Amino acid sequence: MSNRFNDSTYWRAFGENDITHSAGHYLMAIDALRDEYGYARVTDVAETLEISRSAASMAISQLKRRGWVSEDRNRFLLLTEDGAEMARLVEGNFAILSKFFEEVLGAEPDVAKADACKMEHLMSLETGRRLVWLMRHVLNDSSRAADIQKVMTRFARDKEPEDPAGPDADKGSN
Amino acid sequence: MSNRFNDSTYWRAFGENDITHSAGHYLMAIDALRDEYGYARVTDVAETLEISRSAASMAISQLKRRGWVSEDRNRFLLLTEDGAEMARLVEGNFAILSKFFEEVLGAEPDVAKADACKMEHLMSLETGRRLVWLMRHVLNDSSRAADIQKVMTRFARDKEPEDPAGPDADKGSN
DNA sequence: GGCCGGAGTTAAGCATGCTTAACAAGTCGG
DNA sequence: CCGACTTGTTAAGCATGCTTAACTCCGGCC
């Protein structure tokens, strides 16, 4: 059996990500709060994310130890340079994925955002950049965009129960 | 502040997924083992996934309780109908995502597979189907495929350090 | 018949990430 | 000046998901 199941470096890498789903949202919350109010406290982050203050407190301690969050002289929360970079990465991945799901694939906005939110911290910088590039150069070309729209409209019309991988997907590839 | 940060139903939905990353791989491992050897035991799953037998044992108990795995009369592992469906969903998502990352975005095979493996259990059936459809109807059209290839070749040439979201991505959207 | 080894389970420990409860410290009002 | 509220932290508990260690159980072999 020589497929990806034999190679634990693949599937177990899930747990060794640069950033967890929740960490990404802590960073983005701090960023958004500073944008809007000029400062961010533990309590504000907890409120924004609708979790307990204690959970926010402990999680933010981790983020400080990891060098992504610091405090100003008034003990207000700051993103370090690395922290801001991670926040931008996750934010950017969310933006591009939800845009792709909605505008190219024609998914419902809610579905597009839910899927994007779950995947945002997992897509590599490299792949994210490639997707941005494609979107920019395909969608901004109105003829190509219309082309794709036509195809996806046909999808909406022809839609029938079918295997998500489809007959020509290379199942168990590697 | 009226963006997705205010709505915990979005980001916290991550933990309420239909299936976890590891559960997906347990199901796929059982499926693959039965395909190749005609049967699957706890020990075989543990070996395939390179985890301890005890971890496999406990995880598979959960999957049985969840109605995704059962046993035949010789105590060999079986996927239930629901289990097989979940396995096919995750498998299909992996196939289509890695194919998309590699063949459309032009990512390195390793990067494509790593990203796909991390995201496979998170993409909804709906979005997966749409991606399959697009791939089938865009990539199978050689002129359109060439078009995209040309764009992505230009990406490889022009590649420069840039924000993954790019200037025209709707950051903080909702 | 007894013993060994493979298969499977259970228990205890660790990390993440959440909860509630209890508590320390600072600020503000009467 | 002191009580009350706000802020932040720590502790204990729970779920997931892994580990190692210590079993049970069963089948085959001398």
Coordinates of C-alpha atoms (C1' of nucleotides) in Angstrom, one line a residue:
Chain A
M1 CA 0.0 0.0 0.0
S2 CA 1.9 3.0 -1.2
N3 CA -0.4 5.9 -0.7
R4 CA -0.6 8.8 1.7
F5 CA -2.0 6.6 4.4
N6 CA 1.4 5.1 4.9
D7 CA 3.1 8.4 5.5
S8 CA 2.2 9.8 8.9
T9 CA 4.1 13.0 8.1
Y10 CA 1.1 14.0 6.0
W11 CA -1.9 13.5 8.1
R12 CA -0.4 14.1 11.5
A13 CA 1.0 17.4 10.3
F14 CA -2.4 18.8 11.1
G15 CA -1.5 19.1 14.7
E16 CA 1.8 20.8 14.1
N17 CA 0.5 23.8 12.3
D18 CA 2.1 27.2 12.6
I19 CA -1.1 28.5 14.1
T20 CA -4.3 27.0 15.5
H21 CA -7.8 28.1 14.5
S22 CA -8.4 29.8 17.9
A23 CA -5.0 31.5 18.0
G24 CA -5.7 33.1 14.6
H25 CA -9.0 34.5 15.9
Y26 CA -7.4 35.9 19.1
L27 CA -4.9 37.7 16.9
M28 CA -7.5 39.0 14.5
A29 CA -9.7 40.1 17.4
I30 CA -6.9 42.1 18.9
D31 CA -6.1 43.6 15.5
A32 CA -9.8 44.5 14.9
L33 CA -10.2 46.0 18.4
R34 CA -7.2 48.2 18.0
D35 CA -8.4 49.3 14.6
E36 CA -11.8 50.2 15.9
Y37 CA -11.2 51.4 19.5
G38 CA -7.5 52.1 19.5
Y39 CA -6.8 49.6 22.2
A40 CA -7.6 46.0 23.2
R41 CA -7.9 44.4 26.6
V42 CA -8.3 40.8 27.7
T43 CA -12.0 41.6 28.5
D44 CA -12.6 43.1 25.1
V45 CA -11.1 40.1 23.3
A46 CA -13.2 37.7 25.4
E47 CA -16.3 39.7 24.6
T48 CA -15.5 39.9 20.9
L49 CA -14.9 36.1 20.6
E50 CA -17.8 35.3 23.1
I51 CA -15.6 33.3 25.4
S52 CA -14.9 33.6 29.1
R53 CA -12.4 36.2 30.3
S54 CA -10.3 33.4 31.8
A55 CA -10.1 31.5 28.5
A56 CA -8.9 34.7 26.9
S57 CA -6.5 35.4 29.7
M58 CA -4.8 32.0 29.4
A59 CA -4.8 31.9 25.6
I60 CA -3.3 35.4 25.4
S61 CA -0.6 34.3 27.9
Q62 CA 0.4 31.6 25.4
L63 CA 0.4 34.1 22.6
K64 CA 2.7 36.4 24.6
R65 CA 5.1 33.4 25.3
R66 CA 5.0 32.7 21.6
G67 CA 6.0 36.2 20.8
W68 CA 2.9 37.2 19.0
V69 CA 1.4 39.5 21.5
S70 CA 2.8 42.1 23.9
E71 CA 1.6 44.9 26.1
D72 CA 2.0 48.7 25.9
R73 CA 3.0 50.7 29.0
N74 CA -0.7 50.7 30.1
R75 CA -1.0 47.0 29.9
F76 CA -3.1 47.2 26.7
L77 CA -2.6 44.4 24.2
L78 CA -0.4 44.8 21.2
L79 CA 0.4 42.6 18.3
T80 CA 4.2 42.1 17.7
E81 CA 5.5 42.2 14.2
D82 CA 5.2 38.4 14.0
G83 CA 1.8 38.5 15.5
A84 CA 0.6 41.1 13.0
E85 CA 2.0 39.0 10.2
M86 CA 0.2 35.9 11.3
A87 CA -3.0 37.9 11.7
R88 CA -2.7 39.2 8.2
L89 CA -2.0 35.8 6.8
V90 CA -5.1 34.3 8.4
E91 CA -7.2 37.3 7.5
G92 CA -6.0 37.2 3.9
N93 CA -6.7 33.5 3.6
F94 CA -10.2 34.0 4.9
A95 CA -10.8 36.9 2.5
I96 CA -9.5 35.1 -0.6
L97 CA -11.2 31.7 0.2
S98 CA -14.6 33.2 0.9
K99 CA -14.3 35.3 -2.2
F100 CA -13.4 32.3 -4.2
F101 CA -16.1 30.1 -2.8
E102 CA -18.7 32.8 -3.3
E103 CA -17.7 34.6 -6.5
V104 CA -16.1 31.8 -8.5
L105 CA -17.9 28.7 -7.2
G106 CA -21.1 30.5 -6.6
A107 CA -21.7 29.2 -3.1
E108 CA -24.1 30.7 -0.7
P109 CA -22.4 33.6 1.2
D110 CA -23.0 31.8 4.5
V111 CA -21.6 28.5 3.3
A112 CA -18.7 30.3 1.7
K113 CA -17.8 32.1 4.9
A114 CA -18.2 29.1 7.1
D115 CA -16.0 27.0 4.9
A116 CA -13.4 29.8 4.6
C117 CA -13.4 30.4 8.3
K118 CA -12.6 26.8 9.0
M119 CA -9.8 26.6 6.5
E120 CA -8.3 30.0 6.8
H121 CA -5.4 29.1 9.2
L122 CA -4.6 25.9 7.3
M123 CA -3.8 27.1 3.8
S124 CA -0.1 27.8 3.3
L125 CA 1.1 31.3 2.4
E126 CA 2.3 29.9 -0.9
T127 CA -1.0 28.4 -1.9
G128 CA -2.9 31.5 -0.7
R129 CA -0.7 33.7 -2.8
R130 CA -1.4 31.6 -5.9
L131 CA -5.1 31.8 -5.3
V132 CA -5.0 35.5 -4.9
W133 CA -3.1 35.8 -8.1
L134 CA -5.5 33.6 -10.1
M135 CA -8.5 35.5 -8.7
R136 CA -6.9 38.8 -9.6
H137 CA -6.0 37.8 -13.2
V138 CA -9.0 35.7 -14.0
L139 CA -11.8 37.5 -12.3
N140 CA -10.6 40.9 -13.4
D141 CA -10.7 39.8 -16.9
S142 CA -14.4 40.2 -17.7
S143 CA -14.4 37.7 -20.6
R144 CA -12.8 35.0 -18.5
A145 CA -15.0 35.8 -15.5
A146 CA -18.1 35.6 -17.7
D147 CA -16.8 32.2 -18.9
I148 CA -16.5 30.8 -15.5
Q149 CA -19.9 32.3 -14.4
K150 CA -21.5 30.6 -17.4
V151 CA -20.0 27.3 -16.3
M152 CA -21.1 27.7 -12.7
T153 CA -24.6 28.7 -13.7
R154 CA -24.8 25.5 -15.6
F155 CA -23.8 23.7 -12.4
A156 CA -26.7 25.3 -10.6
R157 CA -29.1 24.1 -13.3
D158 CA -27.7 20.6 -13.8
K159 CA -26.9 19.9 -10.2
E160 CA -27.6 16.3 -9.4
P161 CA -26.6 14.0 -6.6
E162 CA -23.1 13.0 -7.3
D163 CA -20.0 11.8 -5.6
P164 CA -18.1 14.9 -4.4
A165 CA -14.9 13.5 -5.8
G166 CA -16.5 12.8 -9.1
P167 CA -15.6 9.9 -11.5
D168 CA -12.4 11.6 -12.7
A169 CA -10.9 12.5 -9.4
D170 CA -7.8 10.5 -8.6
K171 CA -9.0 8.9 -5.4
G172 CA -6.2 7.7 -3.1
S173 CA -3.7 9.4 -5.2
N174 CA 0.0 9.9 -4.4
Chain B
M1 CA -18.1 46.6 15.0
S2 CA -20.3 44.6 12.7
N3 CA -18.1 42.0 11.2
R4 CA -17.6 38.3 11.6
F5 CA -15.7 38.7 14.9
N6 CA -18.9 39.6 16.6
D7 CA -20.6 36.4 15.6
S8 CA -19.3 33.4 17.5
T9 CA -21.4 31.1 15.5
Y10 CA -18.8 31.5 12.7
W11 CA -15.5 30.9 14.2
R12 CA -16.5 28.6 17.0
A13 CA -18.2 26.3 14.5
F14 CA -14.8 24.9 13.9
G15 CA -15.1 22.7 16.9
E16 CA -18.5 21.5 16.0
N17 CA -17.6 19.9 12.7
D18 CA -19.3 16.9 11.4
I19 CA -16.0 15.1 11.5
T20 CA -12.6 15.7 13.0
H21 CA -9.4 15.5 11.0
S22 CA -8.3 12.3 12.8
A23 CA -11.7 10.6 12.5
G24 CA -11.6 11.1 8.8
H25 CA -8.2 9.4 8.6
Y26 CA -9.4 6.5 10.8
L27 CA -12.3 5.9 8.4
M28 CA -10.2 6.3 5.3
A29 CA -7.6 3.9 6.7
I30 CA -10.3 1.2 7.4
D31 CA -11.6 1.7 3.9
A32 CA -8.1 1.5 2.3
L33 CA -7.2 -1.6 4.4
R34 CA -10.4 -3.4 3.4
D35 CA -9.7 -2.5 -0.3
E36 CA -6.2 -3.9 -0.2
Y37 CA -6.4 -6.8 2.3
G38 CA -10.1 -7.5 2.5
Y39 CA -10.2 -6.8 6.2
A40 CA -9.1 -4.3 8.8
R41 CA -8.2 -4.8 12.5
V42 CA -7.4 -2.2 15.2
T43 CA -3.7 -3.2 14.9
D44 CA -3.7 -2.6 11.1
V45 CA -5.3 0.8 11.5
A46 CA -2.8 1.7 14.2
E47 CA 0.1 0.6 11.9
T48 CA -1.3 2.4 8.9
L49 CA -1.7 5.7 10.7
E50 CA 1.5 5.2 12.8
I51 CA -0.2 5.6 16.1
S52 CA -0.3 3.3 19.1
R53 CA -2.8 0.4 19.2
S54 CA -4.4 1.9 22.3
A55 CA -5.1 5.2 20.5
A56 CA -6.6 3.3 17.6
S57 CA -8.7 1.2 20.0
M58 CA -10.2 4.1 21.8
A59 CA -10.8 6.2 18.7
I60 CA -12.5 3.3 17.0
S61 CA -14.7 2.8 20.0
Q62 CA -15.9 6.4 19.5
L63 CA -16.5 5.8 15.8
K64 CA -18.6 2.7 16.7
R65 CA -20.6 4.7 19.2
R66 CA -21.1 7.3 16.5
G67 CA -22.4 4.7 14.1
W68 CA -19.6 5.0 11.5
V69 CA -17.8 1.7 12.2
S70 CA -19.1 -1.8 13.1
E71 CA -17.6 -5.3 13.2
D72 CA -18.3 -8.4 11.1
R73 CA -18.9 -11.8 12.8
N74 CA -15.1 -12.3 13.1
R75 CA -14.6 -8.9 14.9
F76 CA -13.0 -7.4 11.8
L77 CA -13.8 -3.7 11.3
L78 CA -16.4 -2.5 8.8
L79 CA -17.6 0.9 7.8
T80 CA -21.3 1.4 8.1
E81 CA -23.2 3.1 5.3
D82 CA -22.8 6.5 7.1
G83 CA -19.1 5.8 7.8
A84 CA -18.4 4.9 4.2
E85 CA -20.2 8.1 3.1
M86 CA -18.0 10.3 5.4
A87 CA -14.9 8.5 4.2
R88 CA -15.9 9.2 0.6
L89 CA -16.6 12.8 1.4
V90 CA -13.2 13.4 3.0
E91 CA -11.4 11.4 0.4
G92 CA -13.1 13.3 -2.4
N93 CA -12.3 16.6 -0.8
F94 CA -8.7 15.7 -0.5
A95 CA -8.6 14.6 -4.1
I96 CA -10.2 17.7 -5.5
L97 CA -8.4 20.1 -3.3
S98 CA -4.9 18.7 -4.1
K99 CA -5.7 18.5 -7.7
F100 CA -6.9 22.1 -7.7
F101 CA -3.8 23.4 -5.8
E102 CA -1.5 21.4 -8.0
E103 CA -3.0 21.6 -11.5
V104 CA -4.8 24.9 -11.4
L105 CA -2.7 26.9 -8.9
G106 CA 0.5 25.2 -9.9
A107 CA 1.6 24.5 -6.4
E108 CA 4.4 22.0 -5.6
P109 CA 2.8 18.6 -5.2
D110 CA 4.0 18.3 -1.6
V111 CA 2.5 21.7 -0.7
A112 CA -0.7 20.9 -2.5
K113 CA -1.1 17.6 -0.7
A114 CA -0.2 19.0 2.7
D115 CA -2.7 21.9 2.3
A116 CA -5.4 19.6 1.0
C117 CA -4.9 17.0 3.8
K118 CA -5.4 19.7 6.4
M119 CA -8.5 21.1 4.8
E120 CA -10.2 18.0 3.4
H121 CA -12.5 17.4 6.4
L122 CA -13.6 21.0 6.6
M123 CA -14.9 21.8 3.2
S124 CA -18.6 21.3 2.9
L125 CA -20.1 18.8 0.6
E126 CA -21.7 21.7 -1.3
T127 CA -18.5 23.6 -1.9
G128 CA -16.6 20.4 -2.7
R129 CA -19.2 19.6 -5.4
R130 CA -18.9 23.1 -6.9
L131 CA -15.2 22.8 -7.1
V132 CA -15.4 19.4 -8.7
W133 CA -17.8 20.8 -11.2
L134 CA -15.6 23.8 -12.1
M135 CA -12.5 21.6 -12.4
R136 CA -14.3 19.2 -14.7
H137 CA -15.7 21.9 -17.0
V138 CA -12.8 24.3 -17.0
L139 CA -9.9 21.9 -17.0
N140 CA -11.4 19.6 -19.5
D141 CA -11.7 22.5 -21.9
S142 CA -8.2 22.7 -23.3
S143 CA -8.4 26.3 -24.3
R144 CA -9.6 27.5 -20.9
A145 CA -7.0 25.2 -19.2
A146 CA -4.3 26.7 -21.3
D147 CA -5.6 30.2 -20.4
I148 CA -5.3 29.5 -16.7
Q149 CA -1.9 27.8 -17.2
K150 CA -0.7 30.9 -18.9
V151 CA -1.8 33.1 -16.0
M152 CA -0.2 30.9 -13.4
T153 CA 3.0 30.7 -15.4
R154 CA 3.1 34.5 -15.3
F155 CA 2.6 34.2 -11.5
A156 CA 5.7 32.0 -11.3
R157 CA 7.6 34.6 -13.2
D158 CA 6.3 37.8 -11.6
K159 CA 6.2 36.4 -8.1
E160 CA 7.2 39.0 -5.6
P161 CA 6.7 39.4 -1.9
E162 CA 3.2 40.6 -1.4
D163 CA 0.4 40.4 1.1
P164 CA -1.5 37.1 0.6
A165 CA -4.8 38.9 0.6
G166 CA -3.6 41.5 -1.9
P167 CA -4.7 45.1 -2.1
D168 CA -8.0 44.3 -3.6
A169 CA -9.1 41.6 -1.2
D170 CA -12.0 42.7 1.0
K171 CA -10.3 42.4 4.4
G172 CA -12.5 42.1 7.4
S173 CA -15.4 41.6 5.1
N174 CA -18.9 40.5 6.1
Chain C
dG1 C1' -1.0 -29.2 29.8
dG2 C1' 1.6 -25.3 30.0
dC3 C1' 3.6 -21.3 28.0
dC4 C1' 4.5 -17.6 24.7
dG5 C1' 3.1 -14.2 21.6
dG6 C1' -0.3 -11.4 19.2
dA7 C1' -4.6 -8.7 19.6
dG8 C1' -7.3 -5.6 22.1
dT9 C1' -8.5 -2.9 26.1
dT10 C1' -8.0 0.0 30.1
dA11 C1' -5.6 3.3 33.0
dA12 C1' -2.7 7.3 33.8
dG13 C1' -0.4 11.1 32.0
dC14 C1' 0.2 15.3 28.9
dA15 C1' -1.3 19.2 25.7
dT16 C1' -5.0 22.1 23.9
dG17 C1' -9.0 24.7 24.7
dC18 C1' -13.0 25.6 26.6
dT19 C1' -16.0 26.2 31.2
dT20 C1' -17.3 28.0 36.1
dA21 C1' -15.8 29.5 40.6
dA22 C1' -12.9 31.9 43.6
dC23 C1' -9.8 35.3 44.3
dA24 C1' -6.4 39.7 43.9
dA25 C1' -6.0 44.4 42.6
dG26 C1' -7.4 48.7 40.9
dT27 C1' -11.1 52.5 40.4
dC28 C1' -15.0 55.1 41.4
dG29 C1' -19.0 56.9 44.2
dG30 C1' -21.4 58.2 48.4
Chain D
dC1 C1' -12.9 55.9 53.9
dC2 C1' -15.1 52.0 52.4
dG3 C1' -18.0 49.2 49.8
dA4 C1' -19.0 47.8 45.1
dC5 C1' -17.9 47.1 40.5
dT6 C1' -14.3 46.1 36.8
dT7 C1' -10.3 43.7 35.4
dG8 C1' -7.4 40.0 35.3
dT9 C1' -5.6 35.7 37.0
dT10 C1' -5.5 31.0 38.9
dA11 C1' -7.6 26.5 39.9
dA12 C1' -10.4 22.6 38.9
dG13 C1' -13.2 20.2 35.7
dC14 C1' -14.4 18.3 31.0
dA15 C1' -13.6 16.7 26.1
dT16 C1' -10.3 15.4 22.4
dG17 C1' -6.4 12.9 21.1
dC18 C1' -2.2 11.4 21.6
dT19 C1' 1.5 8.6 24.6
dT20 C1' 3.4 4.4 27.6
dA21 C1' 2.5 0.7 30.7
dA22 C1' -0.1 -2.9 32.3
dC23 C1' -3.2 -5.8 31.9
dT24 C1' -6.8 -9.7 29.6
dC25 C1' -7.8 -13.0 26.2
dC26 C1' -7.1 -16.4 22.8
dG27 C1' -4.7 -19.5 19.7
dG28 C1' -0.8 -22.2 18.5
dC29 C1' 3.1 -25.0 19.5
dC30 C1' 6.3 -28.1 22.1

